[in-house]
Amino acid sequence: RCQSSSVDDKPKSKRRLLDNASNLLTNLLSGGSLGAMPVAEGAVTDLFGRPLFFSLYDWFLEHGSVYKLAFGPKAFVVVSDPIVARHILRENAFCYDKGVLAEILKPIMGKGLIPADLDTWKQRRKVITPGFHALFIEAMVGVFTKCSERTIFKLEELIERGEHAEKYTIVDLEAEFSNLALDIIGLGVFNFDFDSVTKESPVIKAVYGTLFEAEHRSTFYIPYWNLPLTRWIVPRQRKFHSDLKVINDCLDSLIKNAKETRQEADVEKLQQRDYSSLKDASLLRFLVDMRGADVDDRQLRDDLMTMLIAGHETTAAVLTWSVFLLAQNPTKMRKAQAEVDSVLNNGTINVDQLKKLEYIRLIIVEALRLYPQPPLLIRRALRPDKLPGGYNGPKEGYEIPAGTDIFLSIYNLHRSPYFWDRPDEFEPERFSVPKMDESIEGWAGFDPDRSPGAMYPNEIIADFAFLPFGGGPRKCVGDQFALLESTVALALLLRKFDVELRGSPDEVEMVTGATIHTKSGCACAVPQRYGCSAGNKKHTGINASMQTARVSKAS
Ligand code: HEM
């Protein structure tokens, strides 16, 4: 169920106990070393009837910010605490790998950054991070604009062709954003125009097929796909492998082409970060040009595949939930449109204008707070570790043995009643920086001095209570790319259209795999805006009273 219903859906007073024998077995398997930790006892049906993160939230309120969840022979430690999260993600990051997640994603992403073992990760991260240089992201603003305009043009055409006198069309905005994000990733990462906004192709179908399978695997707790012969016998596995081959062939030919067209003149431009005069400013061009012809093709393919998957559905989801929330809050939508009207003219967008779109940026981060993508981060302890005492757990913390699987619930952190005022409400203003003359009492959680110059609130400012892109060394490498991309797309959409949900928000059910998305789309009426200025006059402004995240007091 949707945002409002999800959190009000309080723990049922009587849950069926998880089979005692399985708890006992789990304790025995983990040597009893997690002994003192509260154990979530629920029916196994809790895990399947609705997205897992809802149940994890209920158990968080019941058992505190670090608890053990046992089902079948498996046990997970569930963490909903900024101090413990900071320890796992940053302070002792290399004591952990991606555990179950890596097992699920390796067949798709190979040795790409997300599932990579630590040695491969260290080597590849060093190579890839410079590719996301600020000037590269700036150069991408043109790509974000061009692709967003393609979506807008499509909507305008639908309106023109439609029969509605009031000039609107009805579309599934989730599907439109998914196409838009795919086009942007294709062009930005490997200079390939999927053009999925306007057409279908075998490669596009294969990408969606692969995403579908990745999602299925991430909600299926038994890796049946590793059983011998399944890839030949089970039809969905056969389809998955044929989809994978279509994408791999496409990526292989792009890599081959990038290597064959490498030119010293381009290398020099890249070294000087002179993206503006490059015909192809993609990340692939950077990776090939800066490392010469010796780059391992297989590794490059794994890197590209990882970014294709990691950067596509996530961005589509943040745009979908942003409009879903705005559609339910027309005053905030008008406030956003007023900002867009005052900052953007009809020409192209530049970075200085993007900096001025403060409210649009806050909408995006607030959508990421309410609907984090992914809602859970997954880790496995490589060695025994001692978790610190959390915000509302025992002071001395817990010893955990090597092999412990951990779910870091970003959803719980982002909706924690301990850190957020009215945690389930959509209040982009909560992130706005207090002005000098305003009281900063209770405001230590968002201290802009901790992250000077940050255009978007981040985990450092919020001291790990806000983790939209993770944190520590394995933090998302594409965070700034995604944020600017979403800002451009949302601003351009709101400049031209209003958004109205078709039907009640409660009917937009959530499902989750790697991201939180809708069960059957986000159908919206998209009316063209008339006389923007008249619309703005109606805008009455919003009381930008600040809310607090009282986080760092806990640390
Ligand atoms: C990692 C979120 C967009 C590439 C991550 C992680 C999060 C995240 C939470 C950390 C995972 C963990 O610690 O287990 C998001 C969100 C996005 C987004 C919410 C959009 C709104 C992108 C884009 C790209 C990308 C556009 C690439 C173009 C990656 C990669 C990693 C990663 C390669 C692995 C980093 C590493 O392990 O070193 N992302 N991401 N992401 N993301 Fe993103």
PDB file of C-alpha atoms in Angstrom, residues 151 154-176 497-503 520-528:
ATOM      1  CA  THR A 151       9.397  13.001 -23.445  1.00  0.00           C
ATOM      2  CA  LYS A 154       5.715  12.976 -26.919  1.00  0.00           C
ATOM      3  CA  LEU A 155       3.211  14.172 -24.304  1.00  0.00           C
ATOM      4  CA  GLU A 156       2.416  17.265 -26.357  1.00  0.00           C
ATOM      5  CA  GLU A 157       1.822  15.110 -29.405  1.00  0.00           C
ATOM      6  CA  LEU A 158      -0.464  12.833 -27.422  1.00  0.00           C
ATOM      7  CA  ILE A 159      -2.387  15.890 -26.287  1.00  0.00           C
ATOM      8  CA  GLU A 160      -2.626  17.216 -29.838  1.00  0.00           C
ATOM      9  CA  ARG A 161      -3.862  13.887 -31.146  1.00  0.00           C
ATOM     10  CA  GLY A 162      -6.244  13.298 -28.231  1.00  0.00           C
ATOM     11  CA  GLU A 163      -9.900  14.123 -28.029  1.00  0.00           C
ATOM     12  CA  HIS A 164      -9.857  16.041 -24.767  1.00  0.00           C
ATOM     13  CA  ALA A 165     -10.909  19.610 -25.334  1.00  0.00           C
ATOM     14  CA  GLU A 166      -9.149  20.623 -22.117  1.00  0.00           C
ATOM     15  CA  LYS A 167      -5.793  19.741 -23.603  1.00  0.00           C
ATOM     16  CA  TYR A 168      -4.625  16.889 -21.506  1.00  0.00           C
ATOM     17  CA  THR A 169      -3.519  13.336 -21.963  1.00  0.00           C
ATOM     18  CA  ILE A 170      -3.552  10.344 -19.662  1.00  0.00           C
ATOM     19  CA  VAL A 171      -0.325   8.427 -19.377  1.00  0.00           C
ATOM     20  CA  ASP A 172       1.463   6.052 -17.064  1.00  0.00           C
ATOM     21  CA  LEU A 173       4.161   8.434 -15.903  1.00  0.00           C
ATOM     22  CA  GLU A 174       6.191   5.619 -14.357  1.00  0.00           C
ATOM     23  CA  ALA A 175       6.578   4.019 -17.781  1.00  0.00           C
ATOM     24  CA  GLU A 176       7.455   7.381 -19.345  1.00  0.00           C
ATOM     25  CA  PHE A 497       2.302  20.420 -17.476  1.00  0.00           C
ATOM     26  CA  ASP A 498       0.305  19.913 -14.323  1.00  0.00           C
ATOM     27  CA  VAL A 499       0.025  16.404 -12.975  1.00  0.00           C
ATOM     28  CA  GLU A 500      -3.144  14.859 -11.584  1.00  0.00           C
ATOM     29  CA  LEU A 501      -3.446  11.320 -10.318  1.00  0.00           C
ATOM     30  CA  ARG A 502      -6.136   9.173 -11.859  1.00  0.00           C
ATOM     31  CA  GLY A 503      -7.886   7.489  -9.003  1.00  0.00           C
ATOM     32  CA  SER A 520       0.431  -1.351 -11.992  1.00  0.00           C
ATOM     33  CA  GLY A 521       1.799   2.000 -13.021  1.00  0.00           C
ATOM     34  CA  CYS A 522       1.202   5.594 -12.024  1.00  0.00           C
ATOM     35  CA  ALA A 523      -1.656   6.696 -14.263  1.00  0.00           C
ATOM     36  CA  CYS A 524      -1.892  10.483 -14.398  1.00  0.00           C
ATOM     37  CA  ALA A 525      -3.752  13.102 -16.316  1.00  0.00           C
ATOM     38  CA  VAL A 526      -1.213  15.537 -17.668  1.00  0.00           C
ATOM     39  CA  PRO A 527      -2.909  18.821 -18.618  1.00  0.00           C
ATOM     40  CA  GLN A 528      -0.943  21.443 -20.475  1.00  0.00           C
TER      41      GLN A 528
END
